[in-house]
Coordinates of N, CA and C in Angstrom, one line a residue:
X1 N -16.5 10.5 10.8 CA -17.6 10.0 9.9 C -18.4 9.0 10.7
X2 N -19.7 9.1 10.5 CA -20.6 8.2 11.2 C -21.9 8.0 10.3
X3 N -22.2 6.8 9.9 CA -23.5 6.6 9.2 C -24.7 6.9 10.1
X4 N -25.8 6.9 9.5 CA -27.0 7.1 10.2 C -27.2 6.0 11.2
X5 N -27.5 6.4 12.5 CA -27.7 5.4 13.6 C -28.8 4.4 13.2
X6 N -28.5 3.1 13.5 CA -29.5 2.1 13.3 C -29.4 1.3 12.0
X7 N -28.6 1.8 11.0 CA -28.4 1.1 9.8 C -27.6 -0.2 10.0
X8 N -27.8 -1.2 9.2 CA -27.1 -2.5 9.3 C -25.8 -2.5 8.5
X9 N -25.7 -1.7 7.4 CA -24.6 -1.6 6.5 C -24.3 -0.2 6.1
X10 N -23.1 0.1 5.8 CA -22.8 1.5 5.3 C -21.6 1.5 4.4
X11 N -21.4 2.6 3.7 CA -20.3 2.7 2.8 C -19.6 4.1 2.9
X12 N -18.3 4.0 3.0 CA -17.5 5.3 3.1 C -16.5 5.2 1.9
X13 N -16.5 6.3 1.1 CA -15.6 6.4 -0.1 C -14.7 7.6 0.1
X14 N -13.4 7.3 -0.1 CA -12.3 8.3 -0.1 C -12.0 8.7 -1.6
X15 N -12.4 9.9 -2.0 CA -12.1 10.3 -3.4 C -10.7 10.9 -3.4
X16 N -9.8 10.3 -4.1 CA -8.4 10.8 -4.2 C -8.2 11.9 -5.2
X17 N -9.3 12.3 -5.9 CA -9.3 13.4 -6.8 C -8.2 13.2 -7.9
X18 N -8.0 12.0 -8.3 CA -7.1 11.7 -9.4 C -6.5 10.3 -9.2
X19 N -5.8 9.9 -10.2 CA -5.2 8.5 -10.2 C -3.8 8.6 -9.5
X20 N -3.8 7.9 -8.3 CA -2.6 8.0 -7.5 C -2.1 6.6 -7.1
X21 N -0.8 6.5 -6.8 CA -0.3 5.3 -6.2 C -0.4 5.4 -4.7
X22 N -1.2 4.6 -4.1 CA -1.5 4.5 -2.7 C -0.5 3.5 -2.1
X23 N 0.2 3.9 -1.1 CA 1.2 2.9 -0.5 C 0.6 2.4 0.9
X24 N -0.6 2.7 1.3 CA -1.2 2.1 2.4 C -2.2 3.1 3.1
X25 N -2.9 2.6 4.0 CA -3.9 3.4 4.8 C -4.1 2.9 6.2
X26 N -4.6 3.7 7.0 CA -4.9 3.4 8.4 C -6.3 3.9 8.8
X27 N -7.0 3.1 9.6 CA -8.3 3.5 10.1 C -8.3 3.3 11.6
X28 N -8.7 4.4 12.3 CA -9.0 4.3 13.7 C -10.4 4.5 14.0
X29 N -11.1 3.6 14.7 CA -12.5 3.6 14.9 C -12.9 4.2 16.3
X30 N -14.0 4.9 16.3 CA -14.6 5.3 17.6 C -15.5 4.2 18.0
X31 N -16.4 3.8 17.1 CA -17.2 2.6 17.3 C -17.0 1.7 16.2
X32 N -16.2 0.7 16.4 CA -15.8 -0.2 15.3 C -16.9 -1.2 14.9
X33 N -16.9 -1.5 13.6 CA -17.9 -2.5 13.1 C -17.5 -3.9 13.4
X34 N -18.4 -4.8 13.1 CA -18.0 -6.3 13.3 C -17.3 -6.7 12.1
X35 N -17.7 -6.4 10.9 CA -17.1 -6.8 9.7 C -17.0 -5.6 8.7
X36 N -15.9 -5.4 8.1 CA -15.8 -4.4 7.0 C -14.7 -4.9 6.0
X37 N -14.8 -4.4 4.8 CA -13.7 -4.7 3.8 C -13.5 -3.4 3.0
X38 N -12.3 -3.4 2.4 CA -11.8 -2.3 1.6 C -11.6 -2.7 0.2
X39 N -11.9 -1.8 -0.8 CA -11.7 -2.0 -2.2 C -11.1 -0.7 -2.8
X40 N -10.5 -0.8 -3.9 CA -10.1 0.4 -4.6 C -10.6 0.4 -6.0
X41 N -10.8 1.6 -6.5 CA -11.4 1.8 -7.9 C -10.2 1.7 -8.9
X42 N -10.3 0.8 -9.8 CA -9.3 0.7 -10.9 C -9.2 2.0 -11.7
X43 N -8.1 2.7 -11.7 CA -8.0 4.0 -12.5 C -8.1 3.8 -14.0
X44 N -7.9 2.5 -14.4 CA -8.0 2.2 -15.9 C -9.4 1.8 -16.3
X45 N -10.3 1.5 -15.3 CA -11.6 1.0 -15.6 C -12.5 1.5 -14.4
X46 N -13.1 2.6 -14.4 CA -13.8 3.2 -13.3 C -15.0 2.5 -12.9
X47 N -15.4 1.5 -13.6 CA -16.6 0.7 -13.2 C -16.1 -0.5 -12.4
X48 N -14.8 -0.8 -12.3 CA -14.3 -1.9 -11.6 C -13.7 -1.6 -10.2
X49 N -14.2 -2.3 -9.2 CA -13.7 -2.1 -7.8 C -13.0 -3.4 -7.5
X50 N -11.7 -3.3 -7.0 CA -10.9 -4.4 -6.7 C -10.7 -4.6 -5.2
X51 N -11.0 -5.8 -4.7 CA -10.9 -6.2 -3.3 C -9.5 -6.0 -2.8
X52 N -9.4 -5.4 -1.6 CA -8.1 -5.3 -0.9 C -8.0 -6.3 0.2
X53 N -8.9 -6.2 1.2 CA -8.9 -7.0 2.4 C -10.2 -6.9 3.1
X54 N -10.4 -7.9 4.0 CA -11.6 -7.9 4.9 C -11.1 -8.1 6.3
X55 N -11.7 -7.3 7.2 CA -11.4 -7.3 8.6 C -12.7 -7.8 9.3
X56 N -12.5 -8.7 10.3 CA -13.7 -9.2 11.0 C -13.3 -10.3 11.9
X57 N -14.3 -10.9 12.5 CA -14.1 -11.9 13.6 C -13.6 -13.2 13.0
X58 N -12.8 -13.9 13.9 CA -12.5 -15.3 13.6 C -13.2 -16.1 14.6
X59 N -12.9 -17.4 14.7 CA -13.7 -18.3 15.5 C -13.6 -17.9 17.0
X60 N -12.5 -17.3 17.5 CA -12.5 -16.9 18.9 C -13.1 -15.5 19.2
X61 N -13.3 -14.7 18.1 CA -13.9 -13.4 18.4 C -15.3 -13.2 17.7
X62 N -15.9 -14.3 17.4 CA -17.2 -14.2 16.7 C -18.2 -13.3 17.4
X63 N -18.8 -12.4 16.6 CA -19.8 -11.5 17.2 C -19.3 -10.2 17.8
X64 N -17.9 -10.1 17.9 CA -17.3 -8.9 18.5 C -16.8 -8.0 17.4
X65 N -16.8 -6.7 17.7 CA -16.3 -5.8 16.7 C -14.8 -5.9 16.5
X66 N -14.3 -5.4 15.4 CA -12.9 -5.4 15.1 C -12.1 -4.5 16.1
X67 N -10.8 -4.6 16.1 CA -10.0 -3.7 17.0 C -10.2 -2.3 16.6
X68 N -9.8 -1.4 17.5 CA -10.0 0.1 17.2 C -9.1 0.6 16.1
X69 N -8.0 -0.1 15.7 CA -7.0 0.3 14.7 C -6.8 -0.8 13.7
X70 N -6.9 -0.4 12.4 CA -6.5 -1.3 11.3 C -5.6 -0.6 10.4
X71 N -4.7 -1.4 9.7 CA -3.9 -0.7 8.7 C -3.7 -1.7 7.5
X72 N -3.3 -1.1 6.4 CA -3.0 -1.9 5.2 C -1.7 -1.3 4.6
X73 N -0.7 -2.1 4.3 CA 0.6 -1.5 3.9 C 1.1 -2.0 2.5
X74 N 0.2 -2.5 1.7 CA 0.6 -2.9 0.4 C 0.0 -1.8 -0.6
X75 N 0.8 -1.5 -1.6 CA 0.5 -0.4 -2.5 C -0.4 -0.9 -3.7
X76 N -1.1 0.1 -4.3 CA -2.0 -0.1 -5.4 C -2.3 1.2 -6.0
X77 N -2.6 1.2 -7.4 CA -3.0 2.5 -8.0 C -4.5 2.6 -7.9
X78 N -5.0 3.8 -7.6 CA -6.4 3.9 -7.3 C -6.9 5.3 -7.6
X79 N -8.2 5.5 -7.9 CA -8.9 6.7 -8.1 C -9.7 7.0 -6.8
X80 N -10.3 6.0 -6.2 CA -11.0 6.0 -5.0 C -10.8 4.8 -4.1
X81 N -10.9 4.9 -2.8 CA -10.9 3.8 -1.9 C -12.3 3.7 -1.2
X82 N -12.8 2.5 -1.2 CA -14.2 2.3 -0.7 C -14.1 1.4 0.5
X83 N -14.7 1.8 1.7 CA -14.8 1.0 2.9 C -16.2 0.5 2.9
X84 N -16.5 -0.8 2.8 CA -17.8 -1.3 2.9 C -18.0 -1.9 4.3
X85 N -18.9 -1.4 5.1 CA -19.2 -1.9 6.4 C -20.3 -2.9 6.3
X86 N -20.0 -4.2 6.5 CA -20.9 -5.3 6.2 C -21.8 -5.6 7.4
X87 N -21.2 -5.4 8.6 CA -22.0 -5.7 9.8 C -21.7 -4.7 10.9
X88 N -22.7 -4.0 11.5 CA -22.5 -3.0 12.5 C -22.8 -3.5 13.9
X89 N -22.0 -3.2 14.8 CA -22.2 -3.6 16.2 C -23.4 -2.9 16.9
X90 N -24.1 -3.6 17.7 CA -25.1 -3.0 18.6 C -24.5 -2.7 19.9
X91 N -24.6 -1.4 20.3 CA -24.1 -1.0 21.6 C -25.3 -0.6 22.4
X92 N -25.1 -0.2 23.7 CA -26.2 0.2 24.5 C -27.1 1.3 23.9
X93 N -26.4 2.2 23.1 CA -27.1 3.3 22.5 C -27.8 2.9 21.2
X94 N -27.6 1.7 20.8 CA -28.2 1.2 19.5 C -27.1 0.7 18.6
X95 N -27.5 0.6 17.3 CA -26.5 0.1 16.3 C -25.7 1.3 15.9
X96 N -24.3 1.2 16.2 CA -23.4 2.4 15.9 C -22.2 2.0 15.2
X97 N -21.7 2.9 14.4 CA -20.4 2.7 13.8 C -19.8 4.1 13.5
X98 N -18.6 4.4 13.9 CA -18.0 5.7 13.7 C -16.5 5.6 13.5
X99 N -16.0 6.4 12.6 CA -14.6 6.5 12.3 C -14.0 7.7 13.1
X100 N -12.9 7.4 13.8 CA -12.3 8.5 14.6 C -11.3 9.3 13.7
X101 N -10.5 8.5 12.9 CA -9.4 9.1 12.1 C -9.0 8.2 11.0
X102 N -8.6 8.7 9.9 CA -8.0 7.9 8.8 C -6.8 8.6 8.2
X103 N -5.9 7.8 7.7 CA -4.7 8.3 7.0 C -4.5 7.4 5.8
X104 N -4.2 8.1 4.7 CA -3.8 7.4 3.4 C -2.4 7.9 3.1
X105 N -1.6 6.9 2.7 CA -0.2 7.2 2.4 C 0.1 7.1 0.9
X106 N 0.9 8.0 0.4 CA 1.2 8.0 -1.1 C 2.7 7.8 -1.3
X107 N 3.0 7.3 -2.4 CA 4.4 7.1 -2.8 C 4.9 8.5 -3.2
X108 N 6.1 8.8 -2.6 CA 6.7 10.1 -3.0 C 7.6 9.9 -4.2
X109 N 8.1 11.0 -4.6 CA 9.1 10.9 -5.8 C 10.5 10.9 -5.3
X110 N 10.8 10.1 -4.3 CA 12.1 10.0 -3.7 C 12.7 8.7 -4.2
X111 N 13.9 8.7 -4.7 CA 14.5 7.5 -5.1 C 15.3 6.9 -3.9
X112 N 14.7 5.9 -3.3 CA 15.3 5.3 -2.1 C 16.5 4.5 -2.4
X113 N 16.8 4.2 -3.7 CA 17.9 3.4 -4.0 C 19.1 4.2 -4.5
X114 N 19.0 5.5 -4.6 CA 20.0 6.3 -5.2 C 21.3 6.2 -4.3
X115 N 22.4 5.8 -5.0 CA 23.7 5.6 -4.4 C 23.8 4.6 -3.3
X116 N 22.9 3.7 -3.3 CA 22.9 2.6 -2.2 C 23.9 1.5 -2.7
X117 N 24.3 0.7 -1.7 CA 25.2 -0.5 -2.0 C 24.4 -1.5 -2.8
X118 N 25.0 -2.0 -3.9 CA 24.3 -2.9 -4.8 C 25.2 -4.0 -5.2
X119 N 24.7 -5.2 -5.3 CA 25.5 -6.4 -5.7 C 24.7 -7.1 -6.8
X120 N 25.4 -7.7 -7.7 CA 24.8 -8.5 -8.8 C 25.6 -9.8 -8.9
X121 N 24.9 -10.8 -9.4 CA 25.7 -12.1 -9.6 C 26.3 -12.2 -11.0
X122 N 26.1 -11.2 -11.8 CA 26.7 -11.2 -13.1 C 26.7 -9.8 -13.7
X123 N 27.7 -9.5 -14.6 CA 27.6 -8.2 -15.4 C 28.5 -8.4 -16.6
X124 N 28.3 -7.5 -17.5 CA 29.0 -7.5 -18.8 C 29.8 -6.3 -19.0
X125 N 31.1 -6.5 -19.2 CA 32.0 -5.3 -19.5 C 32.0 -4.3 -18.4
X126 N 31.9 -3.0 -18.9 CA 31.9 -1.9 -18.0 C 30.5 -1.6 -17.4
X127 N 29.6 -2.4 -17.7 CA 28.2 -2.2 -17.3 C 27.9 -2.9 -16.0
X128 N 28.6 -2.4 -14.9 CA 28.6 -3.0 -13.6 C 27.3 -2.6 -12.8
X129 N 27.3 -3.1 -11.6 CA 26.1 -3.0 -10.7 C 25.9 -1.5 -10.4
X130 N 26.9 -0.7 -10.3 CA 26.7 0.7 -9.9 C 25.8 1.5 -10.9
X131 N 25.7 1.0 -12.1 CA 24.8 1.6 -13.1 C 23.3 1.5 -12.7
X132 N 23.0 0.6 -11.8 CA 21.6 0.4 -11.3 C 21.2 1.6 -10.4
X133 N 22.1 2.1 -9.6 CA 21.7 3.0 -8.5 C 22.3 4.4 -8.7
X134 N 22.9 4.7 -9.8 CA 23.6 6.0 -10.0 C 22.7 7.1 -10.3
X135 N 21.4 6.9 -10.6 CA 20.5 7.9 -10.9 C 20.5 8.4 -12.4
X136 N 21.4 7.9 -13.2 CA 21.6 8.3 -14.6 C 20.6 7.4 -15.4
X137 N 19.6 8.0 -15.9 CA 18.6 7.2 -16.7 C 18.9 7.0 -18.1
X138 N 19.9 7.8 -18.6 CA 20.2 7.7 -20.1 C 21.6 7.2 -20.5
X139 N 22.5 7.3 -19.5 CA 23.9 6.9 -19.9 C 24.3 5.6 -19.4
X140 N 24.7 5.5 -18.1 CA 25.2 4.3 -17.6 C 24.0 3.3 -17.3
X141 N 24.4 2.0 -17.3 CA 23.4 1.0 -17.0 C 24.1 -0.3 -16.7
X142 N 23.4 -1.2 -16.1 CA 23.9 -2.5 -15.7 C 23.4 -3.5 -16.8
X143 N 24.3 -4.5 -17.1 CA 23.9 -5.5 -18.1 C 24.4 -6.8 -17.6
X144 N 23.5 -7.8 -17.7 CA 23.9 -9.2 -17.4 C 25.0 -9.7 -18.3
X145 N 25.7 -10.7 -17.8 CA 26.8 -11.3 -18.6 C 26.3 -11.9 -19.9
X146 N 27.1 -12.1 -20.8 CA 26.8 -12.6 -22.1 C 26.1 -14.0 -21.9
X147 N 25.0 -14.3 -22.6 CA 24.4 -15.6 -22.6 C 23.6 -15.8 -21.3
X148 N 23.5 -14.9 -20.4 CA 22.8 -15.1 -19.1 C 21.3 -15.0 -19.4
X149 N 20.5 -15.9 -18.9 CA 19.0 -15.9 -19.0 C 18.4 -15.5 -17.7
X150 N 19.1 -15.5 -16.6 CA 18.7 -15.0 -15.3 C 19.8 -14.3 -14.6
X151 N 19.4 -13.4 -13.7 CA 20.3 -12.6 -12.9 C 19.7 -12.2 -11.6
X152 N 20.5 -11.9 -10.6 CA 20.0 -11.5 -9.3 C 20.6 -10.1 -9.0
X153 N 19.8 -9.2 -8.6 CA 20.2 -7.8 -8.2 C 19.8 -7.7 -6.7
X154 N 20.7 -7.2 -5.9 CA 20.3 -7.0 -4.5 C 20.8 -5.6 -4.1
X155 N 19.9 -4.7 -3.6 CA 20.2 -3.4 -3.2 C 20.1 -3.3 -1.7
X156 N 21.1 -2.8 -1.0 CA 21.1 -2.7 0.4 C 20.3 -1.5 0.9
X157 N 19.2 -1.7 1.6 CA 18.4 -0.6 2.1 C 18.8 -0.5 3.6
X158 N 19.9 0.3 3.8 CA 20.5 0.4 5.1 C 19.4 0.9 6.2
X159 N 19.7 0.5 7.4 CA 18.8 0.8 8.5 C 18.6 2.3 8.7
X160 N 17.4 2.7 9.1 CA 17.0 4.1 9.3 C 17.1 4.3 10.9
X161 N 17.4 5.5 11.3 CA 17.5 5.8 12.7 C 16.1 5.5 13.3
X162 N 16.2 5.0 14.5 CA 15.0 4.6 15.2 C 14.6 5.6 16.4
X163 N 13.4 6.1 16.3 CA 12.9 7.0 17.3 C 11.9 6.2 18.2
X164 N 12.3 6.0 19.5 CA 11.5 5.1 20.3 C 10.0 5.5 20.5
X165 N 9.8 6.8 20.2 CA 8.4 7.3 20.4 C 7.6 7.1 19.1
X166 N 8.2 6.7 18.0 CA 7.5 6.5 16.8 C 7.4 5.1 16.3
X167 N 6.9 4.9 15.1 CA 6.8 3.5 14.6 C 8.2 2.9 14.4
X168 N 8.3 1.6 14.2 CA 9.6 0.9 14.0 C 10.2 1.4 12.7
X169 N 11.5 1.3 12.6 CA 12.2 1.8 11.4 C 11.8 0.9 10.2
X170 N 12.0 1.5 9.0 CA 11.8 0.7 7.8 C 11.5 1.7 6.7
X171 N 11.2 1.2 5.5 CA 11.0 2.0 4.3 C 9.6 1.7 3.8
X172 N 8.7 2.6 3.7 CA 7.5 2.4 3.0 C 7.7 2.6 1.5
X173 N 7.5 1.6 0.8 CA 7.7 1.6 -0.7 C 6.3 1.6 -1.3
X174 N 6.0 2.7 -2.1 CA 4.8 2.8 -2.7 C 4.8 2.2 -4.2
X175 N 5.9 2.2 -4.8 CA 6.0 1.7 -6.2 C 7.5 1.5 -6.5
X176 N 7.7 0.6 -7.4 CA 9.0 0.3 -7.9 C 9.0 0.5 -9.4
X177 N 10.0 1.3 -9.9 CA 10.0 1.5 -11.4 C 11.4 1.0 -11.9
X178 N 11.3 0.2 -12.9 CA 12.5 -0.4 -13.5 C 12.6 0.2 -14.9
X179 N 13.7 0.9 -15.3 CA 13.9 1.5 -16.6 C 14.9 0.6 -17.3
X180 N 14.4 -0.2 -18.3 CA 15.2 -1.1 -19.0 C 16.0 -0.4 -20.2
X181 N 17.2 -0.6 -20.3 CA 18.0 -0.2 -21.4 C 17.7 -1.1 -22.6
X182 N 17.6 -2.4 -22.3 CA 17.2 -3.4 -23.3 C 16.2 -4.2 -22.6
X183 N 15.1 -4.5 -23.2 CA 14.0 -5.3 -22.7 C 14.5 -6.7 -22.4
X184 N 14.0 -7.3 -21.3 CA 14.5 -8.7 -21.0 C 14.2 -9.6 -22.3
X185 N 15.1 -10.4 -22.6 CA 15.0 -11.3 -23.7 C 15.6 -10.7 -25.0
X186 N 16.0 -9.4 -25.0 CA 16.7 -8.8 -26.2 C 18.1 -9.2 -26.2

């Protein structure tokens, strides 16, 4: 993608063709801009665009374009993602900005916590920590001890195998869903 040569500002919109949970995106530039920012369209109010982040120079890089690669790894629900290019770099060929490649990541329907090691600081009766990660949405469950107003749940996300040719290990989490048997405070 490349806006018309010579323009000072430009806009790129990624239409996701539906309401999706985005877990991040990457942009690789051919001709990077000096300043750009990203927004997402609120799927519950299509007239509202919500600011994600701005990339641009700091005191030591004033007037220089951004690096060739940027990424964002926090999730959000969106219908569209908009890249607003606020300032375009002037090269020998003129005012140029061009995207080489983009990637948008989505949350999958994989339960990363299923059967993982879990610890809690309190539980009631037979409603132990294992009820949190057993995958049973209707039968078993965890319950805090009687009279407890706070509780801590820790789930072990064990290390993933590391491929030295790829990105570092870890888990990209696009969303977290908590199914309450009883609403907090009940």
